[in-house]
Amino acid sequence: MVIETNSPEETYQAGMRLGEKAEAGQVFTLMGDLGVGKTVFTQGLAKGLGIEEPVNSPTFTIVQVYDGGRLPFYHFDVYRIGDVEEMDEVGFDDYVMGDGVSLIEWADLIEEILPDKRTKILIEKDLERGFDYRRITVTQVG
Ligand code: ADP
Ligand code: MG
């Protein structure tokens, strides 16, 4: 599935629709360059799960847990990860195998430990289509 957006609000809405449909145990992996809209998308997804708390990139912790929604939400940002073993230390497997919804920004940095079954989200710019254009590709694998 490909979703095209032309504003942060539309990307937020796209995330929200996926969040509304998300199921217990679902894992989203999120890829795209810095500034492309991964956090905007994640904020929408959290809203779709019913989370009212503000969601920001977990800059100083690898994972941020939100319990206020329809399902627990585990937001990972692995951009600064040095080694995949750091993921063991935060209990990565327990989160992704648990009943909450997991979302991992920069997931390709930990490709080797990702679950086989996941919803891959790729966000890309295309400057020929304008500065605010984003193409969001959603692929179910596993
Ligand atoms: P990332 O988490 O991928 O580094 P952010 O979500 O923090 O990126 O930031 C995305 C930036 O791009 C924001 O400043 C946002 O206002 C801007 N932006 C412009 N157009 C869009 C769009 N269509 N979708 C999402 N963000 C957009
Ligand atoms: Mg971000």
JSON list of C-alpha atoms and ligand atoms in Angstrom, two decimals:
[
{"chain": "A", "resi": 1, "resn": "MET", "atom": "CA", "xyz": [0.00, 0.00, 0.00]},
{"chain": "A", "resi": 2, "resn": "VAL", "atom": "CA", "xyz": [1.29, 3.46, -0.89]},
{"chain": "A", "resi": 3, "resn": "ILE", "atom": "CA", "xyz": [0.00, 6.62, 0.78]},
{"chain": "A", "resi": 4, "resn": "GLU", "atom": "CA", "xyz": [1.02, 10.02, -0.57]},
{"chain": "A", "resi": 5, "resn": "THR", "atom": "CA", "xyz": [0.91, 13.06, 1.71]},
{"chain": "A", "resi": 6, "resn": "ASN", "atom": "CA", "xyz": [1.55, 16.76, 1.24]},
{"chain": "A", "resi": 7, "resn": "SER", "atom": "CA", "xyz": [1.64, 18.01, 4.82]},
{"chain": "A", "resi": 8, "resn": "PRO", "atom": "CA", "xyz": [2.66, 16.85, 8.31]},
{"chain": "A", "resi": 9, "resn": "GLU", "atom": "CA", "xyz": [-1.05, 16.68, 9.20]},
{"chain": "A", "resi": 10, "resn": "GLU", "atom": "CA", "xyz": [-1.70, 14.17, 6.41]},
{"chain": "A", "resi": 11, "resn": "THR", "atom": "CA", "xyz": [1.22, 12.01, 7.54]},
{"chain": "A", "resi": 12, "resn": "TYR", "atom": "CA", "xyz": [-0.12, 12.18, 11.10]},
{"chain": "A", "resi": 13, "resn": "GLN", "atom": "CA", "xyz": [-3.54, 11.07, 9.84]},
{"chain": "A", "resi": 14, "resn": "ALA", "atom": "CA", "xyz": [-1.98, 8.17, 7.93]},
{"chain": "A", "resi": 15, "resn": "GLY", "atom": "CA", "xyz": [-0.27, 7.03, 11.12]},
{"chain": "A", "resi": 16, "resn": "MET", "atom": "CA", "xyz": [-3.49, 7.47, 13.06]},
{"chain": "A", "resi": 17, "resn": "ARG", "atom": "CA", "xyz": [-5.45, 5.21, 10.71]},
{"chain": "A", "resi": 18, "resn": "LEU", "atom": "CA", "xyz": [-2.86, 2.44, 11.14]},
{"chain": "A", "resi": 19, "resn": "GLY", "atom": "CA", "xyz": [-2.90, 2.97, 14.90]},
{"chain": "A", "resi": 20, "resn": "GLU", "atom": "CA", "xyz": [-6.68, 2.62, 15.01]},
{"chain": "A", "resi": 21, "resn": "LYS", "atom": "CA", "xyz": [-6.43, -0.77, 13.29]},
{"chain": "A", "resi": 22, "resn": "ALA", "atom": "CA", "xyz": [-3.30, -2.01, 15.09]},
{"chain": "A", "resi": 23, "resn": "GLU", "atom": "CA", "xyz": [-3.57, -5.35, 16.83]},
{"chain": "A", "resi": 24, "resn": "ALA", "atom": "CA", "xyz": [-1.98, -6.72, 20.00]},
{"chain": "A", "resi": 25, "resn": "GLY", "atom": "CA", "xyz": [1.55, -7.88, 19.27]},
{"chain": "A", "resi": 26, "resn": "GLN", "atom": "CA", "xyz": [1.84, -5.97, 16.00]},
{"chain": "A", "resi": 27, "resn": "VAL", "atom": "CA", "xyz": [5.34, -4.70, 15.17]},
{"chain": "A", "resi": 28, "resn": "PHE", "atom": "CA", "xyz": [5.92, -1.71, 12.90]},
{"chain": "A", "resi": 29, "resn": "THR", "atom": "CA", "xyz": [9.35, -0.93, 11.52]},
{"chain": "A", "resi": 30, "resn": "LEU", "atom": "CA", "xyz": [9.87, 2.60, 10.32]},
{"chain": "A", "resi": 31, "resn": "MET", "atom": "CA", "xyz": [12.53, 3.70, 7.85]},
{"chain": "A", "resi": 32, "resn": "GLY", "atom": "CA", "xyz": [13.38, 6.96, 6.17]},
{"chain": "A", "resi": 33, "resn": "ASP", "atom": "CA", "xyz": [15.99, 9.71, 6.28]},
{"chain": "A", "resi": 34, "resn": "LEU", "atom": "CA", "xyz": [16.33, 12.23, 9.05]},
{"chain": "A", "resi": 35, "resn": "GLY", "atom": "CA", "xyz": [13.55, 14.82, 8.91]},
{"chain": "A", "resi": 36, "resn": "VAL", "atom": "CA", "xyz": [11.32, 12.80, 6.59]},
{"chain": "A", "resi": 37, "resn": "GLY", "atom": "CA", "xyz": [8.46, 12.47, 9.09]},
{"chain": "A", "resi": 38, "resn": "LYS", "atom": "CA", "xyz": [9.01, 9.30, 11.10]},
{"chain": "A", "resi": 39, "resn": "THR", "atom": "CA", "xyz": [8.18, 11.01, 14.37]},
{"chain": "A", "resi": 40, "resn": "VAL", "atom": "CA", "xyz": [5.14, 12.77, 12.91]},
{"chain": "A", "resi": 41, "resn": "PHE", "atom": "CA", "xyz": [3.86, 9.40, 11.65]},
{"chain": "A", "resi": 42, "resn": "THR", "atom": "CA", "xyz": [4.56, 7.80, 15.05]},
{"chain": "A", "resi": 43, "resn": "GLN", "atom": "CA", "xyz": [2.67, 10.56, 16.86]},
{"chain": "A", "resi": 44, "resn": "GLY", "atom": "CA", "xyz": [-0.34, 9.84, 14.66]},
{"chain": "A", "resi": 45, "resn": "LEU", "atom": "CA", "xyz": [-0.07, 6.11, 15.25]},
{"chain": "A", "resi": 46, "resn": "ALA", "atom": "CA", "xyz": [0.01, 6.67, 19.00]},
{"chain": "A", "resi": 47, "resn": "LYS", "atom": "CA", "xyz": [-3.06, 8.90, 18.74]},
{"chain": "A", "resi": 48, "resn": "GLY", "atom": "CA", "xyz": [-4.80, 6.12, 16.81]},
{"chain": "A", "resi": 49, "resn": "LEU", "atom": "CA", "xyz": [-4.06, 3.79, 19.72]},
{"chain": "A", "resi": 50, "resn": "GLY", "atom": "CA", "xyz": [-5.79, 6.27, 22.00]},
{"chain": "A", "resi": 51, "resn": "ILE", "atom": "CA", "xyz": [-2.66, 7.69, 23.61]},
{"chain": "A", "resi": 52, "resn": "GLU", "atom": "CA", "xyz": [-3.18, 11.31, 24.66]},
{"chain": "A", "resi": 53, "resn": "GLU", "atom": "CA", "xyz": [0.29, 11.83, 26.15]},
{"chain": "A", "resi": 54, "resn": "PRO", "atom": "CA", "xyz": [2.73, 13.72, 23.92]},
{"chain": "A", "resi": 55, "resn": "VAL", "atom": "CA", "xyz": [5.00, 11.35, 21.99]},
{"chain": "A", "resi": 56, "resn": "ASN", "atom": "CA", "xyz": [8.50, 12.40, 21.01]},
{"chain": "A", "resi": 57, "resn": "SER", "atom": "CA", "xyz": [11.53, 10.51, 19.80]},
{"chain": "A", "resi": 58, "resn": "PRO", "atom": "CA", "xyz": [13.09, 8.68, 22.75]},
{"chain": "A", "resi": 59, "resn": "THR", "atom": "CA", "xyz": [16.43, 10.44, 22.36]},
{"chain": "A", "resi": 60, "resn": "PHE", "atom": "CA", "xyz": [18.14, 9.42, 25.58]},
{"chain": "A", "resi": 61, "resn": "THR", "atom": "CA", "xyz": [16.49, 6.07, 26.04]},
{"chain": "A", "resi": 62, "resn": "ILE", "atom": "CA", "xyz": [16.12, 3.41, 23.36]},
{"chain": "A", "resi": 63, "resn": "VAL", "atom": "CA", "xyz": [12.51, 2.70, 24.26]},
{"chain": "A", "resi": 64, "resn": "GLN", "atom": "CA", "xyz": [9.64, 4.76, 25.60]},
{"chain": "A", "resi": 65, "resn": "VAL", "atom": "CA", "xyz": [6.55, 2.95, 26.93]},
{"chain": "A", "resi": 66, "resn": "TYR", "atom": "CA", "xyz": [3.05, 4.47, 26.76]},
{"chain": "A", "resi": 67, "resn": "ASP", "atom": "CA", "xyz": [0.33, 2.74, 28.74]},
{"chain": "A", "resi": 68, "resn": "GLY", "atom": "CA", "xyz": [-2.52, 5.20, 28.29]},
{"chain": "A", "resi": 69, "resn": "GLY", "atom": "CA", "xyz": [-4.03, 3.77, 25.11]},
{"chain": "A", "resi": 70, "resn": "ARG", "atom": "CA", "xyz": [-6.13, 0.84, 23.92]},
{"chain": "A", "resi": 71, "resn": "LEU", "atom": "CA", "xyz": [-2.94, -1.28, 23.89]},
{"chain": "A", "resi": 72, "resn": "PRO", "atom": "CA", "xyz": [0.50, -0.63, 25.41]},
{"chain": "A", "resi": 73, "resn": "PHE", "atom": "CA", "xyz": [2.74, 1.18, 22.94]},
{"chain": "A", "resi": 74, "resn": "TYR", "atom": "CA", "xyz": [6.50, 0.60, 22.79]},
{"chain": "A", "resi": 75, "resn": "HIS", "atom": "CA", "xyz": [8.29, 3.30, 20.83]},
{"chain": "A", "resi": 76, "resn": "PHE", "atom": "CA", "xyz": [11.90, 2.51, 19.94]},
{"chain": "A", "resi": 77, "resn": "ASP", "atom": "CA", "xyz": [14.39, 4.81, 18.27]},
{"chain": "A", "resi": 78, "resn": "VAL", "atom": "CA", "xyz": [17.56, 2.85, 17.57]},
{"chain": "A", "resi": 79, "resn": "TYR", "atom": "CA", "xyz": [19.37, 5.60, 15.65]},
{"chain": "A", "resi": 80, "resn": "ARG", "atom": "CA", "xyz": [22.12, 5.88, 18.26]},
{"chain": "A", "resi": 81, "resn": "ILE", "atom": "CA", "xyz": [22.52, 2.20, 18.90]},
{"chain": "A", "resi": 82, "resn": "GLY", "atom": "CA", "xyz": [26.16, 1.07, 18.91]},
{"chain": "A", "resi": 83, "resn": "ASP", "atom": "CA", "xyz": [25.62, -2.67, 18.92]},
{"chain": "A", "resi": 84, "resn": "VAL", "atom": "CA", "xyz": [22.52, -4.88, 18.66]},
{"chain": "A", "resi": 85, "resn": "GLU", "atom": "CA", "xyz": [23.44, -6.32, 22.07]},
{"chain": "A", "resi": 86, "resn": "GLU", "atom": "CA", "xyz": [22.21, -3.05, 23.59]},
{"chain": "A", "resi": 87, "resn": "MET", "atom": "CA", "xyz": [18.76, -4.20, 22.50]},
{"chain": "A", "resi": 88, "resn": "ASP", "atom": "CA", "xyz": [19.04, -7.30, 24.70]},
{"chain": "A", "resi": 89, "resn": "GLU", "atom": "CA", "xyz": [19.82, -5.04, 27.65]},
{"chain": "A", "resi": 90, "resn": "VAL", "atom": "CA", "xyz": [16.57, -3.11, 27.22]},
{"chain": "A", "resi": 91, "resn": "GLY", "atom": "CA", "xyz": [14.59, -6.35, 26.87]},
{"chain": "A", "resi": 92, "resn": "PHE", "atom": "CA", "xyz": [13.76, -5.91, 23.18]},
{"chain": "A", "resi": 93, "resn": "ASP", "atom": "CA", "xyz": [12.45, -9.46, 22.70]},
{"chain": "A", "resi": 94, "resn": "ASP", "atom": "CA", "xyz": [10.04, -9.17, 25.60]},
{"chain": "A", "resi": 95, "resn": "TYR", "atom": "CA", "xyz": [8.55, -6.05, 24.07]},
{"chain": "A", "resi": 96, "resn": "VAL", "atom": "CA", "xyz": [8.21, -7.29, 20.49]},
{"chain": "A", "resi": 97, "resn": "MET", "atom": "CA", "xyz": [6.84, -10.65, 21.63]},
{"chain": "A", "resi": 98, "resn": "GLY", "atom": "CA", "xyz": [4.48, -9.02, 24.12]},
{"chain": "A", "resi": 99, "resn": "ASP", "atom": "CA", "xyz": [0.87, -7.95, 23.67]},
{"chain": "A", "resi": 100, "resn": "GLY", "atom": "CA", "xyz": [1.57, -4.30, 23.05]},
{"chain": "A", "resi": 101, "resn": "VAL", "atom": "CA", "xyz": [2.17, -2.54, 19.75]},
{"chain": "A", "resi": 102, "resn": "SER", "atom": "CA", "xyz": [5.84, -1.93, 18.95]},
{"chain": "A", "resi": 103, "resn": "LEU", "atom": "CA", "xyz": [7.23, 0.66, 16.59]},
{"chain": "A", "resi": 104, "resn": "ILE", "atom": "CA", "xyz": [10.93, 0.86, 15.78]},
{"chain": "A", "resi": 105, "resn": "GLU", "atom": "CA", "xyz": [12.39, 3.94, 14.13]},
{"chain": "A", "resi": 106, "resn": "TRP", "atom": "CA", "xyz": [15.59, 3.22, 12.11]},
{"chain": "A", "resi": 107, "resn": "ALA", "atom": "CA", "xyz": [14.78, -0.48, 12.25]},
{"chain": "A", "resi": 108, "resn": "ASP", "atom": "CA", "xyz": [17.24, -1.47, 9.54]},
{"chain": "A", "resi": 109, "resn": "LEU", "atom": "CA", "xyz": [20.08, -0.79, 12.01]},
{"chain": "A", "resi": 110, "resn": "ILE", "atom": "CA", "xyz": [18.91, -3.86, 13.95]},
{"chain": "A", "resi": 111, "resn": "GLU", "atom": "CA", "xyz": [17.75, -5.91, 10.97]},
{"chain": "A", "resi": 112, "resn": "GLU", "atom": "CA", "xyz": [19.21, -9.17, 12.30]},
{"chain": "A", "resi": 113, "resn": "ILE", "atom": "CA", "xyz": [17.06, -9.19, 15.44]},
{"chain": "A", "resi": 114, "resn": "LEU", "atom": "CA", "xyz": [13.76, -7.99, 13.96]},
{"chain": "A", "resi": 115, "resn": "PRO", "atom": "CA", "xyz": [10.83, -10.42, 14.09]},
{"chain": "A", "resi": 116, "resn": "ASP", "atom": "CA", "xyz": [10.01, -12.04, 10.74]},
{"chain": "A", "resi": 117, "resn": "LYS", "atom": "CA", "xyz": [6.42, -10.88, 10.92]},
{"chain": "A", "resi": 118, "resn": "ARG", "atom": "CA", "xyz": [6.19, -7.12, 10.80]},
{"chain": "A", "resi": 119, "resn": "THR", "atom": "CA", "xyz": [4.63, -4.15, 9.10]},
{"chain": "A", "resi": 120, "resn": "LYS", "atom": "CA", "xyz": [7.31, -2.23, 7.25]},
{"chain": "A", "resi": 121, "resn": "ILE", "atom": "CA", "xyz": [6.81, 1.50, 6.74]},
{"chain": "A", "resi": 122, "resn": "LEU", "atom": "CA", "xyz": [9.11, 3.45, 4.44]},
{"chain": "A", "resi": 123, "resn": "ILE", "atom": "CA", "xyz": [8.77, 7.23, 4.19]},
{"chain": "A", "resi": 124, "resn": "GLU", "atom": "CA", "xyz": [10.47, 9.01, 1.30]},
{"chain": "A", "resi": 125, "resn": "LYS", "atom": "CA", "xyz": [10.65, 12.51, -0.11]},
{"chain": "A", "resi": 126, "resn": "ASP", "atom": "CA", "xyz": [10.48, 13.33, -3.79]},
{"chain": "A", "resi": 127, "resn": "LEU", "atom": "CA", "xyz": [11.55, 16.93, -4.20]},
{"chain": "A", "resi": 128, "resn": "GLU", "atom": "CA", "xyz": [10.19, 17.04, -7.74]},
{"chain": "A", "resi": 129, "resn": "ARG", "atom": "CA", "xyz": [6.75, 16.75, -6.18]},
{"chain": "A", "resi": 130, "resn": "GLY", "atom": "CA", "xyz": [7.33, 19.56, -3.69]},
{"chain": "A", "resi": 131, "resn": "PHE", "atom": "CA", "xyz": [9.09, 20.11, -0.41]},
{"chain": "A", "resi": 132, "resn": "ASP", "atom": "CA", "xyz": [6.24, 18.72, 1.71]},
{"chain": "A", "resi": 133, "resn": "TYR", "atom": "CA", "xyz": [5.47, 15.67, -0.42]},
{"chain": "A", "resi": 134, "resn": "ARG", "atom": "CA", "xyz": [6.02, 12.27, 1.21]},
{"chain": "A", "resi": 135, "resn": "ARG", "atom": "CA", "xyz": [5.48, 8.76, -0.16]},
{"chain": "A", "resi": 136, "resn": "ILE", "atom": "CA", "xyz": [4.64, 6.28, 2.60]},
{"chain": "A", "resi": 137, "resn": "THR", "atom": "CA", "xyz": [4.97, 2.63, 1.57]},
{"chain": "A", "resi": 138, "resn": "VAL", "atom": "CA", "xyz": [3.39, 0.07, 3.89]},
{"chain": "A", "resi": 139, "resn": "THR", "atom": "CA", "xyz": [4.39, -3.57, 3.39]},
{"chain": "A", "resi": 140, "resn": "GLN", "atom": "CA", "xyz": [3.31, -6.55, 5.48]},
{"chain": "A", "resi": 141, "resn": "VAL", "atom": "CA", "xyz": [6.03, -9.22, 5.73]},
{"chain": "A", "resi": 142, "resn": "GLY", "atom": "CA", "xyz": [6.14, -12.63, 7.41]},
{"chain": "B", "resi": 1, "resn": "ADP", "atom": "P1", "xyz": [12.09, 12.19, 11.51]},
{"chain": "B", "resi": 1, "resn": "ADP", "atom": "O1", "xyz": [11.51, 11.64, 12.78]},
{"chain": "B", "resi": 1, "resn": "ADP", "atom": "O2", "xyz": [11.92, 11.29, 10.32]},
{"chain": "B", "resi": 1, "resn": "ADP", "atom": "O3", "xyz": [13.52, 12.63, 11.66]},
{"chain": "B", "resi": 1, "resn": "ADP", "atom": "P2", "xyz": [10.24, 14.35, 11.99]},
{"chain": "B", "resi": 1, "resn": "ADP", "atom": "O4", "xyz": [8.92, 13.67, 12.02]},
{"chain": "B", "resi": 1, "resn": "ADP", "atom": "O5", "xyz": [10.85, 14.72, 13.29]},
{"chain": "B", "resi": 1, "resn": "ADP", "atom": "O6", "xyz": [11.27, 13.51, 11.11]},
{"chain": "B", "resi": 1, "resn": "ADP", "atom": "O7", "xyz": [10.15, 15.70, 11.15]},
{"chain": "B", "resi": 1, "resn": "ADP", "atom": "C1", "xyz": [9.53, 15.81, 9.88]},
{"chain": "B", "resi": 1, "resn": "ADP", "atom": "C2", "xyz": [9.58, 17.27, 9.44]},
{"chain": "B", "resi": 1, "resn": "ADP", "atom": "O8", "xyz": [9.11, 17.41, 8.10]},
{"chain": "B", "resi": 1, "resn": "ADP", "atom": "C3", "xyz": [8.71, 18.17, 10.31]},
{"chain": "B", "resi": 1, "resn": "ADP", "atom": "O9", "xyz": [9.38, 19.40, 10.48]},
{"chain": "B", "resi": 1, "resn": "ADP", "atom": "C4", "xyz": [7.46, 18.34, 9.44]},
{"chain": "B", "resi": 1, "resn": "ADP", "atom": "O10", "xyz": [6.81, 19.57, 9.70]},
{"chain": "B", "resi": 1, "resn": "ADP", "atom": "C5", "xyz": [8.04, 18.34, 8.05]},
{"chain": "B", "resi": 1, "resn": "ADP", "atom": "N1", "xyz": [7.11, 17.89, 7.00]},
{"chain": "B", "resi": 1, "resn": "ADP", "atom": "C6", "xyz": [6.82, 18.55, 5.87]},
{"chain": "B", "resi": 1, "resn": "ADP", "atom": "N2", "xyz": [5.96, 17.88, 5.09]},
{"chain": "B", "resi": 1, "resn": "ADP", "atom": "C7", "xyz": [5.69, 16.73, 5.73]},
{"chain": "B", "resi": 1, "resn": "ADP", "atom": "C8", "xyz": [4.87, 15.60, 5.41]},
{"chain": "B", "resi": 1, "resn": "ADP", "atom": "N3", "xyz": [4.16, 15.49, 4.27]},
{"chain": "B", "resi": 1, "resn": "ADP", "atom": "N4", "xyz": [4.83, 14.60, 6.32]},
{"chain": "B", "resi": 1, "resn": "ADP", "atom": "C9", "xyz": [5.55, 14.66, 7.47]},
{"chain": "B", "resi": 1, "resn": "ADP", "atom": "N5", "xyz": [6.36, 15.69, 7.82]},
{"chain": "B", "resi": 1, "resn": "ADP", "atom": "C10", "xyz": [6.42, 16.72, 6.95]},
{"chain": "B", "resi": 2, "resn": "MG", "atom": "MG", "xyz": [12.38, 11.07, 14.65]}
]
